[in-house]
Short mmCIF file of C-alpha atoms and ligand atoms in Angstrom, two decimals:
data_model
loop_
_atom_site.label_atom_id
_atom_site.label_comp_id
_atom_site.label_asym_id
_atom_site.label_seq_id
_atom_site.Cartn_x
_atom_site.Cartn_y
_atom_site.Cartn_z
CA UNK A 286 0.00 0.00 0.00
CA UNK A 287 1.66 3.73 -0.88
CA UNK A 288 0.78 6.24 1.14
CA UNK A 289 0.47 10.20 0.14
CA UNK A 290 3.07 12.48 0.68
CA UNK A 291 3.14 15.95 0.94
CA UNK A 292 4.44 16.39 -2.35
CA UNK A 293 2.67 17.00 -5.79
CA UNK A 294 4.37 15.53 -8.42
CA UNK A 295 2.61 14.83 -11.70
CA UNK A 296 4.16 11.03 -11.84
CA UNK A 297 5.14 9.04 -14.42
CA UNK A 298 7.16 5.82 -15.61
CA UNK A 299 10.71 5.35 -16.45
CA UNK A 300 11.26 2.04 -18.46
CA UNK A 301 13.05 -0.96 -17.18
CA UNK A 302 15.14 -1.20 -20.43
CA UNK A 303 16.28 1.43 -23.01
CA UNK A 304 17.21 0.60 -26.85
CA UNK A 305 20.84 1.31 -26.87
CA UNK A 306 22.30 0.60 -30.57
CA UNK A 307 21.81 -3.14 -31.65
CA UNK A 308 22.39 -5.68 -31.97
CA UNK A 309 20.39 -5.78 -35.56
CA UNK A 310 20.51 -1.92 -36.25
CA UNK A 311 18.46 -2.70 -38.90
CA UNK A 312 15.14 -2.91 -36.61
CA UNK A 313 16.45 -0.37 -34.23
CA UNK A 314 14.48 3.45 -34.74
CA UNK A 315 16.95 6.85 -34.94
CA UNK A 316 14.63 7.71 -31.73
CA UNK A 317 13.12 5.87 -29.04
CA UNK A 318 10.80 7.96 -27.80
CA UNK A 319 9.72 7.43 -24.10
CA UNK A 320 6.70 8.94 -22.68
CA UNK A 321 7.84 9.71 -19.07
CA UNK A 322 4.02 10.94 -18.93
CA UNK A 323 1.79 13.08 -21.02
CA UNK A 324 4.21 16.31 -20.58
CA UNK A 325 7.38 15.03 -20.82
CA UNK A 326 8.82 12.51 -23.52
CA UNK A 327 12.20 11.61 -23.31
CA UNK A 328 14.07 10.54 -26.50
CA UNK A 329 17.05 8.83 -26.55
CA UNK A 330 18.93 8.71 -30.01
CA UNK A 331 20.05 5.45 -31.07
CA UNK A 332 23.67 3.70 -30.91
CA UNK A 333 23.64 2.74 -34.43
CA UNK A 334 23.39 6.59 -35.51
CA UNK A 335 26.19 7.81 -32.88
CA UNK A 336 27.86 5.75 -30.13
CA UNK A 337 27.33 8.75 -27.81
CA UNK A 338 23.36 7.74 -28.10
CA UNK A 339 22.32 10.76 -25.96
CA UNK A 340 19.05 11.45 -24.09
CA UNK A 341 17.16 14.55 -24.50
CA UNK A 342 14.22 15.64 -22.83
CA UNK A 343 10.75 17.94 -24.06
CA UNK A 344 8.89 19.07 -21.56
CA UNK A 345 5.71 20.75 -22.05
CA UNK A 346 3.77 23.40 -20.24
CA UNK A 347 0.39 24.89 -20.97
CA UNK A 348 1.50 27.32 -23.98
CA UNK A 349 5.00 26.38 -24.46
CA UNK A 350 7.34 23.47 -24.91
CA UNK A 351 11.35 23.18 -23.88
CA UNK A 352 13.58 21.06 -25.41
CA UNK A 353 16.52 20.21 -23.75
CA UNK A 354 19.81 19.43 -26.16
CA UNK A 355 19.84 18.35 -30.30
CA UNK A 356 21.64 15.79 -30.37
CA UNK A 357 24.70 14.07 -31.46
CA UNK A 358 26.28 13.99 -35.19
CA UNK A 359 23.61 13.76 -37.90
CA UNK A 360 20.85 13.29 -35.46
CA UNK A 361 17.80 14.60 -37.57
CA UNK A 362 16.71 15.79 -34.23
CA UNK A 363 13.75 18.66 -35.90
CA UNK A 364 11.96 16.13 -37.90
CA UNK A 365 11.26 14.27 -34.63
CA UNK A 366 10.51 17.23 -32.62
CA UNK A 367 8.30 18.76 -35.36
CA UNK A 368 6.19 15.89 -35.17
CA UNK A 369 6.09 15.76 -31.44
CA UNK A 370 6.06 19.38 -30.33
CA UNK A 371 1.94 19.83 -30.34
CA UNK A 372 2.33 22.96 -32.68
CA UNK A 373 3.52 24.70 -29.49
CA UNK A 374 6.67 27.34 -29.60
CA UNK A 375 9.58 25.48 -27.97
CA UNK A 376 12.41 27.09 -26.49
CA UNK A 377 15.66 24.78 -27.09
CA UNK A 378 18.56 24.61 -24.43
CA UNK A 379 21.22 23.03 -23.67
CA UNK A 380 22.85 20.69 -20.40
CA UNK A 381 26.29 22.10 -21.71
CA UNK A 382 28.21 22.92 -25.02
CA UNK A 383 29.79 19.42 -26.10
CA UNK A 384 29.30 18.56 -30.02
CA UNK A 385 27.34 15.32 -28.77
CA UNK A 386 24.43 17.56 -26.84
CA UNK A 387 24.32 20.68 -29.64
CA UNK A 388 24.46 19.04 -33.56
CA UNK A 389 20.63 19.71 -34.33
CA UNK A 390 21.15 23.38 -33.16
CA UNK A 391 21.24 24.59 -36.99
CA UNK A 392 18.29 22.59 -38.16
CA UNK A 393 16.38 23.55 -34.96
CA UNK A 394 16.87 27.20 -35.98
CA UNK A 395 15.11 26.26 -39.35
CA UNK A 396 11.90 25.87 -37.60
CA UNK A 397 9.07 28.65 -37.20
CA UNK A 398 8.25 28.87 -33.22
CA UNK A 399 11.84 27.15 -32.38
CA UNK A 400 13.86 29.48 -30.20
CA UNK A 401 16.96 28.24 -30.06
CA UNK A 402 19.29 29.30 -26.93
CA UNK A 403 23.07 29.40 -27.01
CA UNK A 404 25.04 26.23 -24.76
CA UNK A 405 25.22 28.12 -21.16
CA UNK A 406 21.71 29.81 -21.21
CA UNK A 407 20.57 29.22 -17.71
CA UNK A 408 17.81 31.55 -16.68
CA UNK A 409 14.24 30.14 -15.55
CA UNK A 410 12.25 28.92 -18.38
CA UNK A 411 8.13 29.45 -18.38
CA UNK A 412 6.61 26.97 -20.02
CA UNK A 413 3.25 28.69 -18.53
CA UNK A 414 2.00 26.86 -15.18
CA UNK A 415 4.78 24.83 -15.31
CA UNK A 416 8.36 26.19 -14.24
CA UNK A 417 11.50 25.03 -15.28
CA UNK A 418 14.62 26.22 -13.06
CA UNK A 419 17.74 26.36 -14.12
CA UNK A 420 21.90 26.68 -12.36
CA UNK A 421 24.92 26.81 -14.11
CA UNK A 422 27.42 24.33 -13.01
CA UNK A 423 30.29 24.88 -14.73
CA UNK A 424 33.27 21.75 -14.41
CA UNK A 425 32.34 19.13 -16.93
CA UNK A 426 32.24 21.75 -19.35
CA UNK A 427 32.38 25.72 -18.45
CA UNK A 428 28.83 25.39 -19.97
CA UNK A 429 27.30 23.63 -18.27
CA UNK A 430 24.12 24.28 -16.49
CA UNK A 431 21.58 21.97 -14.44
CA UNK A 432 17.80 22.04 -14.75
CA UNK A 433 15.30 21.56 -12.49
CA UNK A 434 11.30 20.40 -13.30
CA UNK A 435 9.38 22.04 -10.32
CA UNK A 436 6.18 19.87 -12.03
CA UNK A 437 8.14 16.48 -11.87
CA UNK A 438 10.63 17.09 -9.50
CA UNK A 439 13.11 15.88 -11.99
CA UNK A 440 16.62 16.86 -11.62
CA UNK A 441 18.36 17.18 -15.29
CA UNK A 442 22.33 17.07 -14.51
CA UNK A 443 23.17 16.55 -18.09
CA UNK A 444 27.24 14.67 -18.35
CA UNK A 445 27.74 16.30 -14.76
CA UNK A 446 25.85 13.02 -12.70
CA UNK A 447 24.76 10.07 -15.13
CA UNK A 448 25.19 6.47 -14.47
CA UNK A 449 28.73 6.95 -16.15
CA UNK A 450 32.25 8.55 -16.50
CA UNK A 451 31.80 11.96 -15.33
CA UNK A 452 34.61 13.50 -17.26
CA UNK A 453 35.77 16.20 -15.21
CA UNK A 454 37.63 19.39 -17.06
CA UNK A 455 37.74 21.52 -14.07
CA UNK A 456 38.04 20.05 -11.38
CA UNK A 457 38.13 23.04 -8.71
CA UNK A 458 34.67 24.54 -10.44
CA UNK A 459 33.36 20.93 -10.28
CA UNK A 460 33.46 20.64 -6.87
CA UNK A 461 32.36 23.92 -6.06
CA UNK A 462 29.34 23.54 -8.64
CA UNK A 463 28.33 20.06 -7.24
CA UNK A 464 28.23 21.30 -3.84
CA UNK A 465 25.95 24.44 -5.17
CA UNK A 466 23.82 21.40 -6.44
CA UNK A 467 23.08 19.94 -3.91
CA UNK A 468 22.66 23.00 -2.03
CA UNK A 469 20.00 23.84 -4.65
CA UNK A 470 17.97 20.48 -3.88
CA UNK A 471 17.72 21.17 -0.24
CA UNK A 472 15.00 22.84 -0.86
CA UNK A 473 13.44 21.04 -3.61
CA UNK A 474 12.09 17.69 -3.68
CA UNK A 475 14.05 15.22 -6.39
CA UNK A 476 12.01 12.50 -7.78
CA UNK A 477 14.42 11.45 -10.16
CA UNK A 478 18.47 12.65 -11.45
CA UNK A 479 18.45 11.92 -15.19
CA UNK A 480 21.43 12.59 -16.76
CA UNK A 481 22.15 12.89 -20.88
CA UNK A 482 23.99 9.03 -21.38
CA UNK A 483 24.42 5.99 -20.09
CA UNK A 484 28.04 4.17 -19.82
CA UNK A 485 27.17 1.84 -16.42
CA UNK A 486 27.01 -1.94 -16.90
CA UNK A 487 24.02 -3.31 -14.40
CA UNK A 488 27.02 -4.86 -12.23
CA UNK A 489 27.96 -2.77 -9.79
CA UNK A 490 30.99 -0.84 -10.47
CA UNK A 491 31.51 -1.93 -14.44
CA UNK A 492 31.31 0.28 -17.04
CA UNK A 493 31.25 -0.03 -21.28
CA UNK A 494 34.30 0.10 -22.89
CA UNK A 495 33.95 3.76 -24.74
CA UNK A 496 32.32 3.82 -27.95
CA UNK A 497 30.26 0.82 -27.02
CA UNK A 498 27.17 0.66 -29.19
CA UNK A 499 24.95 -2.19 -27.95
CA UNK A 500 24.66 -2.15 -24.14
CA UNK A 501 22.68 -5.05 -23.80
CA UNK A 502 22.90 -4.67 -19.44
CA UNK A 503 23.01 -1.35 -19.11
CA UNK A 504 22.30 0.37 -16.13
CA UNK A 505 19.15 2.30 -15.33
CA UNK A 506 19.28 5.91 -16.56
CA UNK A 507 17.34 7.17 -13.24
CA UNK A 508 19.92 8.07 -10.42
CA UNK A 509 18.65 9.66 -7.20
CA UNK A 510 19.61 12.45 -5.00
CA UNK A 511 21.36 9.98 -2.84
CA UNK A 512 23.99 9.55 -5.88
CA UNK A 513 24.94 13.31 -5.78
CA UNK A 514 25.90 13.15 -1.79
CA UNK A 515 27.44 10.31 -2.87
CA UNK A 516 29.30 12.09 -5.79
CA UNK A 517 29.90 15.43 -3.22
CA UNK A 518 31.34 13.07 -0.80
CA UNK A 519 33.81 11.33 -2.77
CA UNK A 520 34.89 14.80 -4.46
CA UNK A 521 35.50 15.90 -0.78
CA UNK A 522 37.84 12.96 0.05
CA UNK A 523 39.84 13.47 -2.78
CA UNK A 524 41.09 16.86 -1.34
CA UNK A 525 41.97 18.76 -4.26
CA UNK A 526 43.93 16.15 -5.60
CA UNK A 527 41.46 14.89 -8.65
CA UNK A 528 41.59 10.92 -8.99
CA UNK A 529 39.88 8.01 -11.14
CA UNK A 530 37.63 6.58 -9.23
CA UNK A 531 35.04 3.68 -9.86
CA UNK A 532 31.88 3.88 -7.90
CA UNK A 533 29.06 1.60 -7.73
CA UNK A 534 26.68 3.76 -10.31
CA UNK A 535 29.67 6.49 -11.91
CA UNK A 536 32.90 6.58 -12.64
CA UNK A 537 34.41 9.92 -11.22
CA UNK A 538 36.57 10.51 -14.61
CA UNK A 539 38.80 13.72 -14.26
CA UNK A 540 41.01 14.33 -17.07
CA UNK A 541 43.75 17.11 -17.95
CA UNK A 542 43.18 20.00 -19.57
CA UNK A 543 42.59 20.05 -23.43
CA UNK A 544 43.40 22.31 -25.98
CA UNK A 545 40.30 24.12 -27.09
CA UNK A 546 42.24 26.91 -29.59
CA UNK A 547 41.01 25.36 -32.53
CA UNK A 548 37.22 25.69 -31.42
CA UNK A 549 36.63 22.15 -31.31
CA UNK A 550 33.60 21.06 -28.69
CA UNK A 551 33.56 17.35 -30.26
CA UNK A 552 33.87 15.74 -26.36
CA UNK A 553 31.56 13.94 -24.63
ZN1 LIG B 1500 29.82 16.51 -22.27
ZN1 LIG B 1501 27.82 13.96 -23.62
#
């Protein structure tokens, strides 16, 4: 028997598997498309179009709809969202600026009632009576900004917490930004932290070699808060000094500097 709590989610259903890429690509869609509930559909793009096989989420509110990231490679990412939008305006943004979250940005910006929003935007989005917060936390990527569903209480962390390697760039604003995150949920019920990949095996501690396109045991994309005191923790105990470090869900994954002079945002 459940009981009711004090909070109001609208609810809805994560699925027990996801496609990943395989292993006949053949009968494998360029989309799955997940109805989380009536207002928000999560689409993940298959492993046979790009190994990075990112999620992205549309949310929609009375008047308007949000997209959150485009895509990776050639994703064909506006021909599925024109069909799926409801006619509505959407306003596109993105978890952060890597070339794997941002590749439908230009075909997006083909579409009448698509706003699209540079990597970084991270101001409050009204969708109209529904409310979508937003907080930059730079350290993955300097772009990098979380999103928060005050309708679902889902927590959108993009590559900063996803049952994976959490490539850290900067590691100093990483740990600052992760302890501003959970900060941030404090005060705000989290149903759910869904993140933009998945890399975790089911076993505890494994995960896919990179550039794995069938996952046939993957791990579950839906963390919980629980994972980011876990991830705050473990940042803590490394003192400043960054370090590899498997975890039961993630892989904490820092990794030097890179050269960004030619322009180049092709990382995960
Ligand atoms: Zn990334
Ligand atoms: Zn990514």
């Amino acid at each position: 028997m459940f009981l009711a709590l004090a909070f109001a989610f609208q609810m809805g259903v994560l699925p027990d598997k996801w496609l990943s890429g395989g292993p006949n690509c053949a009968e494998i869609p360029d989309w799955q498309v997940h109805a989380y509930n009536e207002d928000l559909l999560i689409l993940r793009q298959s492993g046979c179009v790009h190994y990075e096989k990112p999620f992205l989420y549309l949310l929609f509110g009375k008047e308007r709809a949000m997209l959150l990231d485009t895509g990776a490679g050639n994703p064909g990412t506006a021909a599925i969202i024109e069909k799926l939008r409801r006619k509505m305006p959407v306003i596109v943004v993105h978890s952060h600026g890597h070339g794997d979250h941002v590749a439908g940005d230009a075909e997006l910006k083909t579409l009448p009632g698509v706003t699209v929003m540079a990597a970084g935007y991270a101001e409050t989005i009204d969708l109209s009576e529904r409310k979508i917060e937003a907080l930059p936390i730079p350290g993955h990527d300097a772009k990098s900004v979380a999103f928060y569903d005050e309708r679902t209480g889902i927590l959108l962390t993009g590559d900063s917490l996803y049952p994976g390697r959490l490539c850290v760039d900067d590691f100093p604003a990483f740990v600052t930004s992760m302890n501003r995150l959970l900060e941030f949920t404090e005060s705000r019920p989290v149903s759910h932290v869904l993140g933009t990949h998945i890399e975790q095996a089911r076993t505890p501690f494994v995960d896919y070699v990179v550039r794995t396109t069938y996952q046939p045991a993957e791990h579950s994309l839906e963390l919980g808060r629980a994972h980011l005191v876990e991830l705050v923790r473990e940042l803590e105990l490394m003192s400043g000094k960054p370090e590899r470090k498997a975890l039961r869900d993630f892989t904490i994954y820092p990794r030097p500097p890179r050269n960004f002079a030619n322009g180049s945002t092709a990382t995960p």
